[in-house]
Coordinates of C-alpha atoms and ligand atoms in Angstrom, one line a residue:
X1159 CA -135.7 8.6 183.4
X1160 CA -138.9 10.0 181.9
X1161 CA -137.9 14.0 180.6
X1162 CA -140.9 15.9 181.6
X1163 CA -141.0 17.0 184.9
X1164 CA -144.4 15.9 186.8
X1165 CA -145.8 17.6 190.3
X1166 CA -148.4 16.0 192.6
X1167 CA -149.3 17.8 196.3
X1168 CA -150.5 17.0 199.6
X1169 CA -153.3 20.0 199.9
X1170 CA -154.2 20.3 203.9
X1171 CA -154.9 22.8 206.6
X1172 CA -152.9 21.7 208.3
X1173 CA -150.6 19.7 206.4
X1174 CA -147.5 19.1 207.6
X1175 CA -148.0 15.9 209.6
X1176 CA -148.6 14.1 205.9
X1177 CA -146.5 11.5 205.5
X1178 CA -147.4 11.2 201.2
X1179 CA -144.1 13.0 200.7
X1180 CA -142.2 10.3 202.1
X1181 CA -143.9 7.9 200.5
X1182 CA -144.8 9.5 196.8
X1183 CA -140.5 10.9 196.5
X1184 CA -139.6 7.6 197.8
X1185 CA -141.2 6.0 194.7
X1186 CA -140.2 8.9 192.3
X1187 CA -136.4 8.7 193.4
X1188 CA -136.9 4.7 193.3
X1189 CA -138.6 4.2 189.6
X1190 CA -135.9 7.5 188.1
X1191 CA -138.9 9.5 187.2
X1192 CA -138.7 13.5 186.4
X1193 CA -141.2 14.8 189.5
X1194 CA -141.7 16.4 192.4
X1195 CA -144.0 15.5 195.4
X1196 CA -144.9 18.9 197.8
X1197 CA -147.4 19.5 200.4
X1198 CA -149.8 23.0 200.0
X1199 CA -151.3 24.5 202.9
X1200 CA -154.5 25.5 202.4
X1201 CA -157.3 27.1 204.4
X1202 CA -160.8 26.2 203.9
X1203 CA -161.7 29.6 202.5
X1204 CA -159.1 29.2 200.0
X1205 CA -159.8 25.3 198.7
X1206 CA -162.2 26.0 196.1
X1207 CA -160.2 29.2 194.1
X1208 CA -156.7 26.5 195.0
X1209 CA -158.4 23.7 192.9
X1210 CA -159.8 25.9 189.9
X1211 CA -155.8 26.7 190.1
X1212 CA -154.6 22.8 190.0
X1213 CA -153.6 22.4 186.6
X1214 CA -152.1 26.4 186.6
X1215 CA -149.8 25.4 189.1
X1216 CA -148.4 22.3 187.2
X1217 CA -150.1 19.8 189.1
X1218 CA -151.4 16.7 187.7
X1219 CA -153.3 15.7 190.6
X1220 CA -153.9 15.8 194.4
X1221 CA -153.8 14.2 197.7
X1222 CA -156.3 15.7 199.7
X1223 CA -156.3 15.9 203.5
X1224 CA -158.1 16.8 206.4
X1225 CA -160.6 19.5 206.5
X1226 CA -160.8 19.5 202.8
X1227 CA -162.1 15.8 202.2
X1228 CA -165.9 16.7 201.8
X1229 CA -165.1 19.5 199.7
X1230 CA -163.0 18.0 196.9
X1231 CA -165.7 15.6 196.2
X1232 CA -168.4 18.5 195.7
X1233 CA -165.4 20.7 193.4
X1234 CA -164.6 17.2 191.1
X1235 CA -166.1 14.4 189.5
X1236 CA -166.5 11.3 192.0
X1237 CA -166.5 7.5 191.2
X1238 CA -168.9 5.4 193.2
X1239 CA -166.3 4.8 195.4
X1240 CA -165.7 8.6 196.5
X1241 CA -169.0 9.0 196.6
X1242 CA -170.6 5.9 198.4
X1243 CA -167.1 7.1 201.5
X1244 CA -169.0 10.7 201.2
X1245 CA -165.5 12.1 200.7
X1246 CA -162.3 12.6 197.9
X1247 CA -158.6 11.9 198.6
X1248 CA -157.2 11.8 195.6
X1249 CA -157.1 14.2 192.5
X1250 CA -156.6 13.9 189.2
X1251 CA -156.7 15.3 185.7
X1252 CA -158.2 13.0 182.7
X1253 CA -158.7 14.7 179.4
X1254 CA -158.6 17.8 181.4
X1255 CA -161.7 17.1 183.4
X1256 CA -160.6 16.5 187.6
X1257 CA -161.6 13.2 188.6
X1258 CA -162.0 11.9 192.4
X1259 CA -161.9 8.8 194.3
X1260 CA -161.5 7.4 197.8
X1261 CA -158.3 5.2 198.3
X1262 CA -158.4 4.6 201.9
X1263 CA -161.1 1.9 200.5
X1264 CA -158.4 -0.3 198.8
X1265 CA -155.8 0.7 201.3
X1266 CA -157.3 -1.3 204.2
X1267 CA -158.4 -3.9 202.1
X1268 CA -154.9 -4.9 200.2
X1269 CA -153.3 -4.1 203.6
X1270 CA -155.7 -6.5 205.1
X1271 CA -155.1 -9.0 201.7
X1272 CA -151.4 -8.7 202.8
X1273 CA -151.4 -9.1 206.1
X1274 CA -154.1 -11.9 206.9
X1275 CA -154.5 -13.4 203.4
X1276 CA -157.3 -15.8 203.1
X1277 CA -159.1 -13.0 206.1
X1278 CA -162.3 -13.0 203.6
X1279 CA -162.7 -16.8 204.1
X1280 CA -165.1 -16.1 206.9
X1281 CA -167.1 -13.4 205.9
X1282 CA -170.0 -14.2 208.4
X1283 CA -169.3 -11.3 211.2
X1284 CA -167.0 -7.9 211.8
X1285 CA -166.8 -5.2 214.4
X1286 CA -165.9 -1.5 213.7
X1287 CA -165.6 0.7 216.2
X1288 CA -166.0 4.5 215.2
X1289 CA -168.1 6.0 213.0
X1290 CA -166.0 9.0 211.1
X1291 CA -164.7 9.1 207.8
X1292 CA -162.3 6.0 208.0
X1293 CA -165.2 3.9 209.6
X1294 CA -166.8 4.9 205.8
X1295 CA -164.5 3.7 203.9
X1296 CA -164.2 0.4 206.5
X1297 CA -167.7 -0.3 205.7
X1298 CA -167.4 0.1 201.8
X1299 CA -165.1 -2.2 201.6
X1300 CA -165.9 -4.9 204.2
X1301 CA -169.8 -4.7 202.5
X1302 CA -168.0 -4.8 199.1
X1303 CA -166.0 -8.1 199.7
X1304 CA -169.1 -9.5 200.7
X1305 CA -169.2 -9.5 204.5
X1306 CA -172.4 -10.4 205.3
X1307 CA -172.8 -8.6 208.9
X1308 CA -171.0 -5.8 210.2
X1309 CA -171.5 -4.5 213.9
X1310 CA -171.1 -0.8 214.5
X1311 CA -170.0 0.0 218.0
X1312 CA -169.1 4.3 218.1
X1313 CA -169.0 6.4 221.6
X1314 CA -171.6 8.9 219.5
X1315 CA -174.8 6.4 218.8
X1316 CA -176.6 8.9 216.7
X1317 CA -173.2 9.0 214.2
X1318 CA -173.3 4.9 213.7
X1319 CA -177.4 5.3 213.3
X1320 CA -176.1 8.0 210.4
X1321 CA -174.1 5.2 208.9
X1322 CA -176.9 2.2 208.9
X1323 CA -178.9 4.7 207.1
X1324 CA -176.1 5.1 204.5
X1325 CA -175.2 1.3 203.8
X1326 CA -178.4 -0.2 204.6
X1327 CA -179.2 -3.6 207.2
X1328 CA -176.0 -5.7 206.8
X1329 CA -174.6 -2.7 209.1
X1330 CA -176.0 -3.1 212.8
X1331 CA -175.8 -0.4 215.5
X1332 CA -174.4 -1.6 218.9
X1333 CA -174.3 0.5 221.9
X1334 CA -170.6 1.2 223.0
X1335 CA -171.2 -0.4 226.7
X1336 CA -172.7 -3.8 224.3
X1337 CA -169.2 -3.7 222.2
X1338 CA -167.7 -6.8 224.6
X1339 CA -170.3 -8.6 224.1
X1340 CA -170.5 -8.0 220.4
X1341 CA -166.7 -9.4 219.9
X1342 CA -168.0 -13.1 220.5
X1343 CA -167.7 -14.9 216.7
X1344 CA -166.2 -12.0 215.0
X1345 CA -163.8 -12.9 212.3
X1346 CA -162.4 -9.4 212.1
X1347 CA -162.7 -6.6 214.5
X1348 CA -161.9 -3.0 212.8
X1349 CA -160.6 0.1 215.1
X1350 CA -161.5 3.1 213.0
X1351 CA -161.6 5.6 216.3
X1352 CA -158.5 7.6 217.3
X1353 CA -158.7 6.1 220.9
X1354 CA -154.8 4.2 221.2
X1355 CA -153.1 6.9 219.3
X1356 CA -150.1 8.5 220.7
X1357 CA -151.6 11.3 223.3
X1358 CA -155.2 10.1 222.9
X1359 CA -157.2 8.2 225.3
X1360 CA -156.4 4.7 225.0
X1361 CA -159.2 1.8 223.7
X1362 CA -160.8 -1.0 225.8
X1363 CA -161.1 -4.0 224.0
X1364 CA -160.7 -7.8 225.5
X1365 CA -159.0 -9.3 222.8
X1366 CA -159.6 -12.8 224.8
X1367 CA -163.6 -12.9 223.9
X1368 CA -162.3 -12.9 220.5
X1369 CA -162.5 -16.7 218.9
X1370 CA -159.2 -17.7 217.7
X1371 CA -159.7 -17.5 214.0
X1372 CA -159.8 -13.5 214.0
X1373 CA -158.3 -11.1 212.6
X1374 CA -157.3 -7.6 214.2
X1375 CA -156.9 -4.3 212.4
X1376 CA -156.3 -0.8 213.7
X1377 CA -155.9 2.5 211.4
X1378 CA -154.0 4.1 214.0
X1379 CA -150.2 4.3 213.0
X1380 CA -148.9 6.2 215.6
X1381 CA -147.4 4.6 217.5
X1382 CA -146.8 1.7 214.8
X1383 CA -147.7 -1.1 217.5
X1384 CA -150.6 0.2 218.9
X1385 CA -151.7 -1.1 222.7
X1386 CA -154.9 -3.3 220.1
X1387 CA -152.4 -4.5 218.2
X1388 CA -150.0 -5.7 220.2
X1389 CA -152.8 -7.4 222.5
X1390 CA -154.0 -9.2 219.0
X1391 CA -150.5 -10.6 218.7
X1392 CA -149.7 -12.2 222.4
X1393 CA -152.8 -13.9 221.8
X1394 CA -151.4 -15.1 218.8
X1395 CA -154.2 -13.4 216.7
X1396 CA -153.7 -12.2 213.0
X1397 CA -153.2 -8.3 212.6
X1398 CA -152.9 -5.9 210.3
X1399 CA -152.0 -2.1 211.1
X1400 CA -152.3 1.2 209.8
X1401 CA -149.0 2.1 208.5
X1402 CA -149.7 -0.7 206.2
X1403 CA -152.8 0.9 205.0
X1404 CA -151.5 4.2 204.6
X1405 CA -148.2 2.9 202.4
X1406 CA -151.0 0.7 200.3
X1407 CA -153.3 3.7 199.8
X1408 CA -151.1 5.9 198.4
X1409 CA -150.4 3.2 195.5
X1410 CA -153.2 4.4 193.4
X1411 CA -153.1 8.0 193.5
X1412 CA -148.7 7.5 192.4
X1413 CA -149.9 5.1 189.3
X1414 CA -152.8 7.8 188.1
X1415 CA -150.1 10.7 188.3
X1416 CA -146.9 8.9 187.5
X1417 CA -147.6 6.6 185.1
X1418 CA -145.8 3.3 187.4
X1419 CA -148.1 1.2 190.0
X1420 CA -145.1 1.4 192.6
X1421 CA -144.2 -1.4 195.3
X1422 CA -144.4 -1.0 198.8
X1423 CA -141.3 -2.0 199.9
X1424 CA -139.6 -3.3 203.2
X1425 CA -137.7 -0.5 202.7
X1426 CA -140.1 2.2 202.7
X1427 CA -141.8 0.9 205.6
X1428 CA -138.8 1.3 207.4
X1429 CA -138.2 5.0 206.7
X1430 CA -142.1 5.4 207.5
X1431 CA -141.6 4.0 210.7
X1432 CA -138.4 5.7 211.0
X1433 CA -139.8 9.0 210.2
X1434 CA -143.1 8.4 212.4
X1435 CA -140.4 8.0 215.3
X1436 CA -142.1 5.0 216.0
X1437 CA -139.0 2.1 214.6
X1438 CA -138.8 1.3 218.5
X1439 CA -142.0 -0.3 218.5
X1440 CA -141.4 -2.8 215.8
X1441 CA -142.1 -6.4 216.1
Ligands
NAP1814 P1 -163.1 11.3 212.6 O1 -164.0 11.4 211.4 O2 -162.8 12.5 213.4 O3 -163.7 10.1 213.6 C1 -163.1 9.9 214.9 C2 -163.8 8.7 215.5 O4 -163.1 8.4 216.8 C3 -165.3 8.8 215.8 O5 -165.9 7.6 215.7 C4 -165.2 9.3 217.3 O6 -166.4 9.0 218.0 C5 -164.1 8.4 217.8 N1 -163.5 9.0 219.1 C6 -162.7 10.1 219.2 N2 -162.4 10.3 220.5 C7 -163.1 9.3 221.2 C8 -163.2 9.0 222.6 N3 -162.5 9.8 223.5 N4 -163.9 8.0 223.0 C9 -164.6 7.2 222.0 N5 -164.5 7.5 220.7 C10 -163.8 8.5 220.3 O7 -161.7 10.7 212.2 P2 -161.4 9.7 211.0 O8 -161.0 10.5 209.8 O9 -162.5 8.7 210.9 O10 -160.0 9.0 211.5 C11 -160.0 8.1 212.6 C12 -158.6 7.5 212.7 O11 -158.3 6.7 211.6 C13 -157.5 8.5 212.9 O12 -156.6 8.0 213.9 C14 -156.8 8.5 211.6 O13 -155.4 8.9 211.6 C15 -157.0 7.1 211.2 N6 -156.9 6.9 209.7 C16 -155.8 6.1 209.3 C17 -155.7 5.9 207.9 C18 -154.6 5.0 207.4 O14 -154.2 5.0 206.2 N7 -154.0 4.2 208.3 C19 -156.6 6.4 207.0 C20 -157.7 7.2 207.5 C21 -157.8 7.4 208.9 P3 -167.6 10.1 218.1 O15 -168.4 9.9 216.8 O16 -168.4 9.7 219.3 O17 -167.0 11.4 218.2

């Protein structure tokens, strides 16, 4: 049990959908450390004077959540990671100076790692669908692991156009009524859009003109099993599912605050899952 008591927050607007405090007290109750996980809610107006104010208010660093995303990278110091996404979620404080980076990056790609290991052996083709802030930090890391063609299929055309600009001609536009035909040969096929989450719209996709080698991954993790998913798996394709890249992106952001790179458990999925109200759909 460490003595001095440490704080970390989840700063939104709203906020109080975050599941971080689950996950960061989990790991502070698991590992016996002196600390205290809270969420903030902030409005936009108020972000800016609420960072200068971090440090004041005993934190050692942030989460940072929807709107404020685009606004904690201009108010810290980005890496190239932060900066290539376009946007900060996660704070902290190094020699005093407040330091930024993107973790939804290595989130899908250790959740990906875990889930379909040996994904990256056929780096030749992807689909992402959506073109928001999580199809960003998709693309980062798919183009950083070396995929060598990513197809961008997004209901908005002008948005995907947006992101080929951004991360140059390994990304290719598709139009949204070409995405079937763009599924043909794809190794890994990406949902980034909210379409399949509990009371959106639900997403089209015929899982069948995928070849058999791919691999399937949704962000969505409510519900858990989402309609994708569970399509990928009766065809007996590989998955990997948001929930697993929320628990993995929340690794970094404990180990720069608390000191311990924490596990993510079987355990802590479970009271994820439980918590998201969503332990009925597990497979
Ligand atoms: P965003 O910036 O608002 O982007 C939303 C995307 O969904 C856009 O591409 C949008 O297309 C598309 N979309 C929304 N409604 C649609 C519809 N009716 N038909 C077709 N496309 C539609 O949101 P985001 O931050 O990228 O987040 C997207 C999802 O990823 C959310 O469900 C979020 O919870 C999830 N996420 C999960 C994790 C995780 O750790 N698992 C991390 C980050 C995000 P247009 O451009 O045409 O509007």
């Amino acid at each position: 049990m460490t003595t001095k008591s440490r704080a970390a927050c989840v700063i939104g607007w709203p906020v109080e959908h975050s599941r971080s405090p689950l996950i960061h007290n989990y790991w502070l109750k698991t590992y016996g450390i002196a600390g205290e996980y809270r969420r903030e809610l902030v409005p936009p107006e108020e972000f800016a004077g609420f960072i200068g104010s971090l440090a004041a208010r005993g934190y050692v660093g942030a989460n940072v959540t929807v709107p404020h995303k685009e606004a904690a990278l201009a108010l810290s110091q980005p890496d190239e990671r932060a900066r290539a996404v376009g946007a900060a979620n996660t704070l902290w404080f190094d020699d005093g100076v407040l330091r930024s980076t993107n973790t939804d990056v290595e989130g899908f790609l250790h959740n990906l790692d875990a889930c379909a290991p040996r994904w990256d052996r056929d780096l030749s083709k992807a689909v992402v669908i959506g073109a928001g802030g999580a199809a960003r930090a998709v693309i980062d890391g798919l183009l950083g692991r070396g995929v060598e063609r990513i197809i961008l299929v997004n209901r908005t055309l002008a948005r995907a156009e947006t992101l080929h600009q951004a991360f140059g001609v390994r990304v290719r536009v598709k139009r949204w009524d070409e995405l079937a035909e763009a599924l043909a040969e794809a190794a890994l096929l990406v949902n980034t859009t909210t379409l399949g989450m509990s009371g959106q719209p639900g997403l089209t996709v015929d899982v069948a003109r995928l070849p058999a080698r791919a691999v399937v991954a949704d962000l969505i993790y409510v519900p858990a099993v989402t309609p994708l998913i569970a399509a990928a798996r009766a065809r007996g394709l590989r998955t990997a599912d948001g929930l697993g890249m929320l628990l993995q992106q929340a690794v970094r952001g404990f180990t720069l605050w608390f000191g311990i790179k924490p596990e993510v458990t079987a355990e802590l999925r479970r009271l994820a899952e439980a918590d998201l109200g969503t332990d009925k759909n597990r497979r």
